[in-house]
Amino acid sequence: MFPKHLHNFLDLPGEFVKPCPTHLITADKRDLDMDILYHVFTDRDLLINLEQQTTPVRDEKIITLCEYRDYSKTNYGIPVLSVVVSSVDPKRSIDRFELTKSDIIVPDYYYIGWDETIEILNKIENIINNNEELGYNDALYLAYLPIFAPKNHVKSLVEKLCHMFSQAKIHYHFKIELVFVLDIMISKHIDDENKRKDLKELIKVDEAVDKVLLSVALNEDLNAKLKQQEKEFQTELNKKDNELKNKDNELKNKDNEFKKELNKKDDELKNMGEYKKVLMELKKKGIINDSMLKAMNFNIIL
């Protein structure tokens, strides 16, 4: 739901630009959906395809990654980085796959083991117990740790994160987004209806505060869109400016060529005038006559 946050959380390359449509139809007319596809800018444009994986990546999955990559690259004309966010150790997955000798896909794997998850939870608990505000990345763990968790730990982890969230100090403009994600996690992973209801009540944000948070989020989205539009407009302006400069240079080159041609013709006319004078003198002296001039394909009006 929030690919920009996930992009920053995983510390992937480039500046987030915008999400892209994830639905595609393959050459053999199969309907497929990527988990996430978005546009970033580094020193060039780049697409990042993020896939969440709860099982090891084998031949079938990596061929699907290749299909996602090829479709996106063809459709947008931009190189694609394939990234797998995995809840199983990537050592059990394929790290390199050769479609042909020259067409090789090497996915980037992101994985947080359960021992590391425990360390992160202890760190966040210490921050909460010290009554300190959670920083951006620590707060993101509350939303994203479940996607790395093994299946047998997900339910208990979601419950714990909800309790931690209810006690944590989190900057107000970010809290509403975390509520949204945690609410989805509760619905997805908690089967017991009463427990689900209790957890949703636990993470509930005060309605008055909620309106403020929503307003801030909308303003930030609007500002981001305006900045993107300004960037796109400037890019288009620079493109048009370069086109005009190229046209101007082209006209200057043609003007120079025309001047060279005029000078050449002028020199030819000057030489022709001198030649005429010589022929006229030769005719006066009787050395040449009109027949000879005609033979030389040269007409002189005396």
PDB file of C-alpha atoms in Angstrom:
ATOM      1  CA  MET A   1       0.000   0.000   0.000  1.00  0.00           C
ATOM      2  CA  PHE A   2       2.945   2.327   0.641  1.00  0.00           C
ATOM      3  CA  PRO A   3       5.739   1.402  -1.774  1.00  0.00           C
ATOM      4  CA  LYS A   4       7.652   4.633  -1.102  1.00  0.00           C
ATOM      5  CA  HIS A   5       8.033   3.707   2.595  1.00  0.00           C
ATOM      6  CA  LEU A   6       9.026   0.149   1.703  1.00  0.00           C
ATOM      7  CA  HIS A   7      11.552   1.492  -0.830  1.00  0.00           C
ATOM      8  CA  ASN A   8      13.144   3.656   1.888  1.00  0.00           C
ATOM      9  CA  PHE A   9      12.902   0.894   4.495  1.00  0.00           C
ATOM     10  CA  LEU A  10      14.815  -1.558   2.286  1.00  0.00           C
ATOM     11  CA  ASP A  11      17.305   1.186   1.343  1.00  0.00           C
ATOM     12  CA  LEU A  12      16.907   0.428  -2.360  1.00  0.00           C
ATOM     13  CA  PRO A  13      18.688   2.604  -4.948  1.00  0.00           C
ATOM     14  CA  GLY A  14      17.250   5.811  -6.368  1.00  0.00           C
ATOM     15  CA  GLU A  15      14.653   8.416  -5.505  1.00  0.00           C
ATOM     16  CA  PHE A  16      11.046   7.166  -5.502  1.00  0.00           C
ATOM     17  CA  VAL A  17       9.051   8.701  -8.381  1.00  0.00           C
ATOM     18  CA  LYS A  18       5.680   6.910  -8.652  1.00  0.00           C
ATOM     19  CA  PRO A  19       3.986   3.489  -8.509  1.00  0.00           C
ATOM     20  CA  CYS A  20       3.189   1.711 -11.793  1.00  0.00           C
ATOM     21  CA  PRO A  21       0.335  -0.651 -12.812  1.00  0.00           C
ATOM     22  CA  THR A  22       1.068  -4.246 -11.821  1.00  0.00           C
ATOM     23  CA  HIS A  23      -1.318  -6.192 -14.094  1.00  0.00           C
ATOM     24  CA  LEU A  24       0.039  -7.787 -17.257  1.00  0.00           C
ATOM     25  CA  ILE A  25      -0.983 -10.252 -19.941  1.00  0.00           C
ATOM     26  CA  THR A  26       1.775 -12.556 -21.217  1.00  0.00           C
ATOM     27  CA  ALA A  27       2.444 -13.494 -24.832  1.00  0.00           C
ATOM     28  CA  ASP A  28       0.578 -16.769 -24.261  1.00  0.00           C
ATOM     29  CA  LYS A  29      -2.424 -14.777 -22.892  1.00  0.00           C
ATOM     30  CA  ARG A  30      -2.038 -15.504 -19.181  1.00  0.00           C
ATOM     31  CA  ASP A  31      -3.183 -12.882 -16.644  1.00  0.00           C
ATOM     32  CA  LEU A  32      -0.485 -12.106 -14.080  1.00  0.00           C
ATOM     33  CA  ASP A  33      -0.116  -9.552 -11.288  1.00  0.00           C
ATOM     34  CA  MET A  34       3.156  -8.300  -9.869  1.00  0.00           C
ATOM     35  CA  ASP A  35       3.177  -7.510  -6.137  1.00  0.00           C
ATOM     36  CA  ILE A  36       4.712  -4.048  -6.570  1.00  0.00           C
ATOM     37  CA  LEU A  37       6.188  -2.133  -9.509  1.00  0.00           C
ATOM     38  CA  TYR A  38       7.400   1.439  -9.209  1.00  0.00           C
ATOM     39  CA  HIS A  39       9.560   4.021 -10.926  1.00  0.00           C
ATOM     40  CA  VAL A  40      12.717   5.493  -9.329  1.00  0.00           C
ATOM     41  CA  PHE A  41      15.408   7.831 -10.573  1.00  0.00           C
ATOM     42  CA  THR A  42      19.131   7.362  -9.899  1.00  0.00           C
ATOM     43  CA  ASP A  43      21.523   8.684 -12.549  1.00  0.00           C
ATOM     44  CA  ARG A  44      18.903   7.299 -14.957  1.00  0.00           C
ATOM     45  CA  ASP A  45      15.322   6.017 -14.889  1.00  0.00           C
ATOM     46  CA  LEU A  46      14.833   2.599 -13.279  1.00  0.00           C
ATOM     47  CA  LEU A  47      11.870   0.315 -12.472  1.00  0.00           C
ATOM     48  CA  ILE A  48      11.858  -1.804  -9.310  1.00  0.00           C
ATOM     49  CA  ASN A  49       9.722  -4.944  -9.175  1.00  0.00           C
ATOM     50  CA  LEU A  50       9.245  -6.023  -5.527  1.00  0.00           C
ATOM     51  CA  GLU A  51       7.905  -9.518  -4.856  1.00  0.00           C
ATOM     52  CA  GLN A  52       7.045 -10.962  -1.438  1.00  0.00           C
ATOM     53  CA  GLN A  53       7.942 -14.626  -1.150  1.00  0.00           C
ATOM     54  CA  THR A  54       6.999 -17.024   1.648  1.00  0.00           C
ATOM     55  CA  THR A  55       8.596 -20.072  -0.018  1.00  0.00           C
ATOM     56  CA  PRO A  56      12.036 -20.571  -1.635  1.00  0.00           C
ATOM     57  CA  VAL A  57      12.398 -19.146  -5.149  1.00  0.00           C
ATOM     58  CA  ARG A  58      12.658 -22.054  -7.590  1.00  0.00           C
ATOM     59  CA  ASP A  59      12.735 -22.266 -11.397  1.00  0.00           C
ATOM     60  CA  GLU A  60       9.015 -21.597 -11.857  1.00  0.00           C
ATOM     61  CA  LYS A  61       9.041 -18.423  -9.717  1.00  0.00           C
ATOM     62  CA  ILE A  62      12.242 -17.052 -11.190  1.00  0.00           C
ATOM     63  CA  ILE A  63      10.889 -17.561 -14.724  1.00  0.00           C
ATOM     64  CA  THR A  64       7.849 -15.543 -13.605  1.00  0.00           C
ATOM     65  CA  LEU A  65      10.241 -12.823 -12.366  1.00  0.00           C
ATOM     66  CA  CYS A  66      11.814 -12.862 -15.821  1.00  0.00           C
ATOM     67  CA  GLU A  67       8.353 -12.420 -17.387  1.00  0.00           C
ATOM     68  CA  TYR A  68       7.653  -9.473 -15.085  1.00  0.00           C
ATOM     69  CA  ARG A  69      11.038  -7.972 -15.950  1.00  0.00           C
ATOM     70  CA  ASP A  70      10.675  -8.427 -19.720  1.00  0.00           C
ATOM     71  CA  TYR A  71       7.111  -7.098 -19.794  1.00  0.00           C
ATOM     72  CA  SER A  72       7.974  -4.020 -17.707  1.00  0.00           C
ATOM     73  CA  LYS A  73      11.136  -3.268 -19.673  1.00  0.00           C
ATOM     74  CA  THR A  74       9.280  -3.579 -22.999  1.00  0.00           C
ATOM     75  CA  ASN A  75       6.203  -1.644 -21.840  1.00  0.00           C
ATOM     76  CA  TYR A  76       8.070   1.277 -20.247  1.00  0.00           C
ATOM     77  CA  GLY A  77      11.392   1.177 -22.070  1.00  0.00           C
ATOM     78  CA  ILE A  78      13.227   1.338 -18.723  1.00  0.00           C
ATOM     79  CA  PRO A  79      15.631  -1.209 -17.099  1.00  0.00           C
ATOM     80  CA  VAL A  80      14.150  -3.320 -14.279  1.00  0.00           C
ATOM     81  CA  LEU A  81      15.633  -4.325 -10.907  1.00  0.00           C
ATOM     82  CA  SER A  82      14.003  -7.514  -9.529  1.00  0.00           C
ATOM     83  CA  VAL A  83      13.820  -7.619  -5.707  1.00  0.00           C
ATOM     84  CA  VAL A  84      12.487 -10.447  -3.520  1.00  0.00           C
ATOM     85  CA  VAL A  85      11.370  -9.709   0.053  1.00  0.00           C
ATOM     86  CA  SER A  86      11.575 -13.162   1.565  1.00  0.00           C
ATOM     87  CA  SER A  87      10.310 -14.761   4.767  1.00  0.00           C
ATOM     88  CA  VAL A  88      12.560 -17.797   4.100  1.00  0.00           C
ATOM     89  CA  ASP A  89      16.343 -17.796   4.055  1.00  0.00           C
ATOM     90  CA  PRO A  90      17.509 -16.763   0.531  1.00  0.00           C
ATOM     91  CA  LYS A  91      20.229 -19.422   0.760  1.00  0.00           C
ATOM     92  CA  ARG A  92      17.457 -21.869  -0.172  1.00  0.00           C
ATOM     93  CA  SER A  93      16.560 -19.832  -3.273  1.00  0.00           C
ATOM     94  CA  ILE A  94      18.083 -19.491  -6.738  1.00  0.00           C
ATOM     95  CA  ASP A  95      20.443 -16.507  -6.778  1.00  0.00           C
ATOM     96  CA  ARG A  96      21.248 -16.575 -10.508  1.00  0.00           C
ATOM     97  CA  PHE A  97      19.282 -17.886 -13.468  1.00  0.00           C
ATOM     98  CA  GLU A  98      20.403 -18.073 -17.106  1.00  0.00           C
ATOM     99  CA  LEU A  99      17.583 -17.911 -19.618  1.00  0.00           C
ATOM    100  CA  THR A 100      20.292 -17.847 -22.295  1.00  0.00           C
ATOM    101  CA  LYS A 101      24.048 -17.275 -22.103  1.00  0.00           C
ATOM    102  CA  SER A 102      23.510 -13.538 -22.554  1.00  0.00           C
ATOM    103  CA  ASP A 103      20.181 -13.179 -20.667  1.00  0.00           C
ATOM    104  CA  ILE A 104      20.767 -13.633 -16.937  1.00  0.00           C
ATOM    105  CA  ILE A 105      18.593 -12.561 -14.012  1.00  0.00           C
ATOM    106  CA  VAL A 106      20.159 -12.015 -10.578  1.00  0.00           C
ATOM    107  CA  PRO A 107      17.435 -11.016  -8.065  1.00  0.00           C
ATOM    108  CA  ASP A 108      18.224  -9.025  -4.919  1.00  0.00           C
ATOM    109  CA  TYR A 109      16.953 -10.785  -1.782  1.00  0.00           C
ATOM    110  CA  TYR A 110      15.910  -9.002   1.424  1.00  0.00           C
ATOM    111  CA  TYR A 111      15.483 -11.177   4.493  1.00  0.00           C
ATOM    112  CA  ILE A 112      15.218 -10.646   8.246  1.00  0.00           C
ATOM    113  CA  GLY A 113      15.744 -13.851  10.236  1.00  0.00           C
ATOM    114  CA  TRP A 114      13.699 -14.603  13.352  1.00  0.00           C
ATOM    115  CA  ASP A 115      16.667 -14.039  15.701  1.00  0.00           C
ATOM    116  CA  GLU A 116      17.201 -10.612  14.133  1.00  0.00           C
ATOM    117  CA  THR A 117      13.463  -9.902  14.472  1.00  0.00           C
ATOM    118  CA  ILE A 118      13.690 -10.596  18.233  1.00  0.00           C
ATOM    119  CA  GLU A 119      16.623  -8.154  18.499  1.00  0.00           C
ATOM    120  CA  ILE A 120      14.651  -5.475  16.651  1.00  0.00           C
ATOM    121  CA  LEU A 121      11.609  -5.984  18.904  1.00  0.00           C
ATOM    122  CA  ASN A 122      13.812  -5.663  22.019  1.00  0.00           C
ATOM    123  CA  LYS A 123      15.321  -2.456  20.651  1.00  0.00           C
ATOM    124  CA  ILE A 124      11.874  -0.939  19.954  1.00  0.00           C
ATOM    125  CA  GLU A 125      10.597  -2.008  23.403  1.00  0.00           C
ATOM    126  CA  ASN A 126      13.542  -0.220  25.033  1.00  0.00           C
ATOM    127  CA  ILE A 127      12.708   2.967  23.117  1.00  0.00           C
ATOM    128  CA  ILE A 128       9.051   2.727  24.181  1.00  0.00           C
ATOM    129  CA  ASN A 129       9.929   1.976  27.824  1.00  0.00           C
ATOM    130  CA  ASN A 130      12.239   5.010  27.870  1.00  0.00           C
ATOM    131  CA  ASN A 131       9.287   7.126  26.673  1.00  0.00           C
ATOM    132  CA  GLU A 132      11.209   8.179  23.551  1.00  0.00           C
ATOM    133  CA  GLU A 133       9.724   8.798  20.116  1.00  0.00           C
ATOM    134  CA  LEU A 134      10.186   6.048  17.530  1.00  0.00           C
ATOM    135  CA  GLY A 135      12.252   7.172  14.539  1.00  0.00           C
ATOM    136  CA  TYR A 136      11.097   6.622  10.961  1.00  0.00           C
ATOM    137  CA  ASN A 137      12.819   3.256  10.352  1.00  0.00           C
ATOM    138  CA  ASP A 138      11.973   1.847  13.783  1.00  0.00           C
ATOM    139  CA  ALA A 139       8.321   2.781  13.266  1.00  0.00           C
ATOM    140  CA  LEU A 140       8.383   1.084   9.858  1.00  0.00           C
ATOM    141  CA  TYR A 141       9.379  -2.175  11.535  1.00  0.00           C
ATOM    142  CA  LEU A 142       5.928  -2.184  13.165  1.00  0.00           C
ATOM    143  CA  ALA A 143       4.382  -2.369   9.703  1.00  0.00           C
ATOM    144  CA  TYR A 144       6.872  -4.515   7.809  1.00  0.00           C
ATOM    145  CA  LEU A 145       8.222  -7.127  10.241  1.00  0.00           C
ATOM    146  CA  PRO A 146       5.264  -9.496   9.596  1.00  0.00           C
ATOM    147  CA  ILE A 147       6.197  -9.844   5.902  1.00  0.00           C
ATOM    148  CA  PHE A 148       9.537 -11.362   6.964  1.00  0.00           C
ATOM    149  CA  ALA A 149       8.119 -13.591   9.710  1.00  0.00           C
ATOM    150  CA  PRO A 150       7.828 -17.392   9.398  1.00  0.00           C
ATOM    151  CA  LYS A 151       4.217 -18.590   9.173  1.00  0.00           C
ATOM    152  CA  ASN A 152       4.235 -20.113  12.673  1.00  0.00           C
ATOM    153  CA  HIS A 153       5.208 -16.735  14.231  1.00  0.00           C
ATOM    154  CA  VAL A 154       3.075 -14.281  12.256  1.00  0.00           C
ATOM    155  CA  LYS A 155      -0.032 -14.243  14.497  1.00  0.00           C
ATOM    156  CA  SER A 156       1.861 -13.723  17.753  1.00  0.00           C
ATOM    157  CA  LEU A 157       4.062 -11.099  16.064  1.00  0.00           C
ATOM    158  CA  VAL A 158       1.070  -9.083  14.783  1.00  0.00           C
ATOM    159  CA  GLU A 159      -0.448  -9.115  18.306  1.00  0.00           C
ATOM    160  CA  LYS A 160       2.813  -7.938  19.841  1.00  0.00           C
ATOM    161  CA  LEU A 161       3.278  -5.166  17.258  1.00  0.00           C
ATOM    162  CA  CYS A 162      -0.265  -3.892  17.903  1.00  0.00           C
ATOM    163  CA  HIS A 163       0.436  -3.654  21.648  1.00  0.00           C
ATOM    164  CA  MET A 164       3.768  -1.918  20.988  1.00  0.00           C
ATOM    165  CA  PHE A 165       2.097   0.506  18.590  1.00  0.00           C
ATOM    166  CA  SER A 166      -0.554   1.437  21.164  1.00  0.00           C
ATOM    167  CA  GLN A 167       2.187   2.425  23.638  1.00  0.00           C
ATOM    168  CA  ALA A 168       4.682   4.012  21.214  1.00  0.00           C
ATOM    169  CA  LYS A 169       5.281   7.684  20.560  1.00  0.00           C
ATOM    170  CA  ILE A 170       5.158   8.100  16.774  1.00  0.00           C
ATOM    171  CA  HIS A 171       5.167  11.327  14.806  1.00  0.00           C
ATOM    172  CA  TYR A 172       1.509  12.201  14.116  1.00  0.00           C
ATOM    173  CA  HIS A 173       1.769  12.480  10.295  1.00  0.00           C
ATOM    174  CA  PHE A 174       3.075   8.884  10.064  1.00  0.00           C
ATOM    175  CA  LYS A 175       0.833   7.208  12.627  1.00  0.00           C
ATOM    176  CA  ILE A 176      -2.294   7.064  10.446  1.00  0.00           C
ATOM    177  CA  GLU A 177      -0.473   5.083   7.756  1.00  0.00           C
ATOM    178  CA  LEU A 178       0.786   2.561  10.293  1.00  0.00           C
ATOM    179  CA  VAL A 179      -2.767   2.139  11.650  1.00  0.00           C
ATOM    180  CA  PHE A 180      -3.932   1.388   8.120  1.00  0.00           C
ATOM    181  CA  VAL A 181      -1.256  -1.288   7.585  1.00  0.00           C
ATOM    182  CA  LEU A 182      -1.694  -2.869  11.028  1.00  0.00           C
ATOM    183  CA  ASP A 183      -5.457  -3.034  10.489  1.00  0.00           C
ATOM    184  CA  ILE A 184      -4.822  -5.024   7.293  1.00  0.00           C
ATOM    185  CA  MET A 185      -2.363  -7.289   9.144  1.00  0.00           C
ATOM    186  CA  ILE A 186      -4.970  -7.989  11.837  1.00  0.00           C
ATOM    187  CA  SER A 187      -7.630  -8.845   9.257  1.00  0.00           C
ATOM    188  CA  LYS A 188      -5.210 -11.074   7.351  1.00  0.00           C
ATOM    189  CA  HIS A 189      -3.624 -13.015  10.200  1.00  0.00           C
ATOM    190  CA  ILE A 190      -5.940 -13.032  13.257  1.00  0.00           C
ATOM    191  CA  ASP A 191      -8.670 -15.669  12.961  1.00  0.00           C
ATOM    192  CA  ASP A 192     -10.360 -15.213  16.332  1.00  0.00           C
ATOM    193  CA  GLU A 193     -13.110 -12.627  15.826  1.00  0.00           C
ATOM    194  CA  ASN A 194     -13.047 -11.268  19.393  1.00  0.00           C
ATOM    195  CA  LYS A 195      -9.267 -10.947  19.430  1.00  0.00           C
ATOM    196  CA  ARG A 196      -9.394  -9.252  16.029  1.00  0.00           C
ATOM    197  CA  LYS A 197     -11.938  -6.749  17.343  1.00  0.00           C
ATOM    198  CA  ASP A 198      -9.881  -6.078  20.507  1.00  0.00           C
ATOM    199  CA  LEU A 199      -6.680  -5.486  18.515  1.00  0.00           C
ATOM    200  CA  LYS A 200      -8.391  -3.097  16.095  1.00  0.00           C
ATOM    201  CA  GLU A 201      -9.765  -1.186  19.069  1.00  0.00           C
ATOM    202  CA  LEU A 202      -6.295  -1.156  20.623  1.00  0.00           C
ATOM    203  CA  ILE A 203      -4.646   0.548  17.624  1.00  0.00           C
ATOM    204  CA  LYS A 204      -7.569   2.904  16.971  1.00  0.00           C
ATOM    205  CA  VAL A 205      -6.594   6.572  16.656  1.00  0.00           C
ATOM    206  CA  ASP A 206      -8.774   9.245  18.224  1.00  0.00           C
ATOM    207  CA  GLU A 207     -11.287  10.513  15.617  1.00  0.00           C
ATOM    208  CA  ALA A 208     -10.309  14.184  16.014  1.00  0.00           C
ATOM    209  CA  VAL A 209      -6.629  13.295  15.686  1.00  0.00           C
ATOM    210  CA  ASP A 210      -7.485  11.019  12.767  1.00  0.00           C
ATOM    211  CA  LYS A 211      -8.932  13.940  10.782  1.00  0.00           C
ATOM    212  CA  VAL A 212      -5.793  15.995  11.368  1.00  0.00           C
ATOM    213  CA  LEU A 213      -3.564  13.099  10.340  1.00  0.00           C
ATOM    214  CA  LEU A 214      -5.599  12.462   7.206  1.00  0.00           C
ATOM    215  CA  SER A 215      -5.441  16.141   6.274  1.00  0.00           C
ATOM    216  CA  VAL A 216      -1.661  16.169   6.724  1.00  0.00           C
ATOM    217  CA  ALA A 217      -1.294  12.992   4.657  1.00  0.00           C
ATOM    218  CA  LEU A 218      -3.418  14.449   1.855  1.00  0.00           C
ATOM    219  CA  ASN A 219      -1.372  17.666   1.876  1.00  0.00           C
ATOM    220  CA  GLU A 220       1.854  15.687   1.674  1.00  0.00           C
ATOM    221  CA  ASP A 221       0.480  13.663  -1.244  1.00  0.00           C
ATOM    222  CA  LEU A 222      -0.565  16.882  -2.986  1.00  0.00           C
ATOM    223  CA  ASN A 223       2.856  18.458  -2.426  1.00  0.00           C
ATOM    224  CA  ALA A 224       4.561  15.321  -3.732  1.00  0.00           C
ATOM    225  CA  LYS A 225       2.371  15.343  -6.844  1.00  0.00           C
ATOM    226  CA  LEU A 226       3.052  19.047  -7.422  1.00  0.00           C
ATOM    227  CA  LYS A 227       6.796  18.469  -7.084  1.00  0.00           C
ATOM    228  CA  GLN A 228       6.585  15.564  -9.522  1.00  0.00           C
ATOM    229  CA  GLN A 229       4.568  17.650 -11.994  1.00  0.00           C
ATOM    230  CA  GLU A 230       7.099  20.472 -11.649  1.00  0.00           C
ATOM    231  CA  LYS A 231       9.934  18.003 -12.274  1.00  0.00           C
ATOM    232  CA  GLU A 232       8.180  16.545 -15.334  1.00  0.00           C
ATOM    233  CA  PHE A 233       7.427  20.061 -16.638  1.00  0.00           C
ATOM    234  CA  GLN A 234      11.074  21.088 -16.191  1.00  0.00           C
ATOM    235  CA  THR A 235      12.225  17.908 -17.971  1.00  0.00           C
ATOM    236  CA  GLU A 236       9.863  18.659 -20.874  1.00  0.00           C
ATOM    237  CA  LEU A 237      11.015  22.296 -20.916  1.00  0.00           C
ATOM    238  CA  ASN A 238      14.670  21.211 -21.052  1.00  0.00           C
ATOM    239  CA  LYS A 239      13.818  18.786 -23.847  1.00  0.00           C
ATOM    240  CA  LYS A 240      12.090  21.525 -25.871  1.00  0.00           C
ATOM    241  CA  ASP A 241      14.971  23.896 -25.164  1.00  0.00           C
ATOM    242  CA  ASN A 242      17.466  21.340 -26.476  1.00  0.00           C
ATOM    243  CA  GLU A 243      15.309  20.757 -29.543  1.00  0.00           C
ATOM    244  CA  LEU A 244      15.265  24.529 -30.232  1.00  0.00           C
ATOM    245  CA  LYS A 245      19.035  24.734 -29.762  1.00  0.00           C
ATOM    246  CA  ASN A 246      19.500  21.842 -32.189  1.00  0.00           C
ATOM    247  CA  LYS A 247      17.217  23.545 -34.729  1.00  0.00           C
ATOM    248  CA  ASP A 248      19.097  26.815 -34.268  1.00  0.00           C
ATOM    249  CA  ASN A 249      22.435  25.054 -34.829  1.00  0.00           C
ATOM    250  CA  GLU A 250      20.977  23.316 -37.872  1.00  0.00           C
ATOM    251  CA  LEU A 251      19.829  26.666 -39.343  1.00  0.00           C
ATOM    252  CA  LYS A 252      23.233  28.218 -38.612  1.00  0.00           C
ATOM    253  CA  ASN A 253      24.965  25.325 -40.379  1.00  0.00           C
ATOM    254  CA  LYS A 254      22.669  25.688 -43.390  1.00  0.00           C
ATOM    255  CA  ASP A 255      23.260  29.462 -43.411  1.00  0.00           C
ATOM    256  CA  ASN A 256      27.022  28.909 -43.362  1.00  0.00           C
ATOM    257  CA  GLU A 257      26.752  26.375 -46.186  1.00  0.00           C
ATOM    258  CA  PHE A 258      24.618  28.817 -48.192  1.00  0.00           C
ATOM    259  CA  LYS A 259      27.159  31.613 -47.656  1.00  0.00           C
ATOM    260  CA  LYS A 260      29.969  29.312 -48.758  1.00  0.00           C
ATOM    261  CA  GLU A 261      27.999  28.399 -51.880  1.00  0.00           C
ATOM    262  CA  LEU A 262      27.339  32.112 -52.621  1.00  0.00           C
ATOM    263  CA  ASN A 263      31.019  32.945 -52.217  1.00  0.00           C
ATOM    264  CA  LYS A 264      31.908  30.068 -54.494  1.00  0.00           C
ATOM    265  CA  LYS A 265      29.456  31.259 -57.139  1.00  0.00           C
ATOM    266  CA  ASP A 266      30.709  34.812 -56.743  1.00  0.00           C
ATOM    267  CA  ASP A 267      34.279  33.647 -57.319  1.00  0.00           C
ATOM    268  CA  GLU A 268      33.131  31.652 -60.341  1.00  0.00           C
ATOM    269  CA  LEU A 269      31.403  34.727 -61.796  1.00  0.00           C
ATOM    270  CA  LYS A 270      34.498  36.838 -61.212  1.00  0.00           C
ATOM    271  CA  ASN A 271      36.648  34.220 -62.928  1.00  0.00           C
ATOM    272  CA  MET A 272      34.105  34.019 -65.747  1.00  0.00           C
ATOM    273  CA  GLY A 273      34.343  37.800 -66.249  1.00  0.00           C
ATOM    274  CA  GLU A 274      38.109  37.634 -66.567  1.00  0.00           C
ATOM    275  CA  TYR A 275      37.776  34.720 -68.983  1.00  0.00           C
ATOM    276  CA  LYS A 276      35.359  36.696 -71.153  1.00  0.00           C
ATOM    277  CA  LYS A 277      37.788  39.610 -71.390  1.00  0.00           C
ATOM    278  CA  VAL A 278      40.569  37.298 -72.539  1.00  0.00           C
ATOM    279  CA  LEU A 279      38.336  35.702 -75.202  1.00  0.00           C
ATOM    280  CA  MET A 280      37.179  39.114 -76.451  1.00  0.00           C
ATOM    281  CA  GLU A 281      40.805  40.227 -76.877  1.00  0.00           C
ATOM    282  CA  LEU A 282      41.631  37.003 -78.723  1.00  0.00           C
ATOM    283  CA  LYS A 283      38.632  37.526 -81.031  1.00  0.00           C
ATOM    284  CA  LYS A 284      39.618  41.157 -81.764  1.00  0.00           C
ATOM    285  CA  LYS A 285      43.075  40.006 -82.713  1.00  0.00           C
ATOM    286  CA  GLY A 286      41.562  37.364 -85.007  1.00  0.00           C
ATOM    287  CA  ILE A 287      43.081  34.491 -83.097  1.00  0.00           C
ATOM    288  CA  ILE A 288      39.641  32.931 -82.463  1.00  0.00           C
ATOM    289  CA  ASN A 289      36.243  33.376 -84.156  1.00  0.00           C
ATOM    290  CA  ASP A 290      32.561  32.773 -83.343  1.00  0.00           C
ATOM    291  CA  SER A 291      32.681  29.191 -84.584  1.00  0.00           C
ATOM    292  CA  MET A 292      35.479  28.413 -82.202  1.00  0.00           C
ATOM    293  CA  LEU A 293      33.593  30.077 -79.338  1.00  0.00           C
ATOM    294  CA  LYS A 294      30.518  28.032 -80.198  1.00  0.00           C
ATOM    295  CA  ALA A 295      32.589  24.881 -80.195  1.00  0.00           C
ATOM    296  CA  MET A 296      33.779  25.806 -76.718  1.00  0.00           C
ATOM    297  CA  ASN A 297      30.074  26.228 -75.728  1.00  0.00           C
ATOM    298  CA  PHE A 298      30.747  29.841 -74.758  1.00  0.00           C
ATOM    299  CA  ASN A 299      28.528  32.715 -75.977  1.00  0.00           C
ATOM    300  CA  ILE A 300      29.869  36.256 -75.938  1.00  0.00           C
ATOM    301  CA  ILE A 301      27.763  39.185 -76.988  1.00  0.00           C
ATOM    302  CA  LEU A 302      30.042  41.767 -78.557  1.00  0.00           C
TER     303      LEU A 302
END
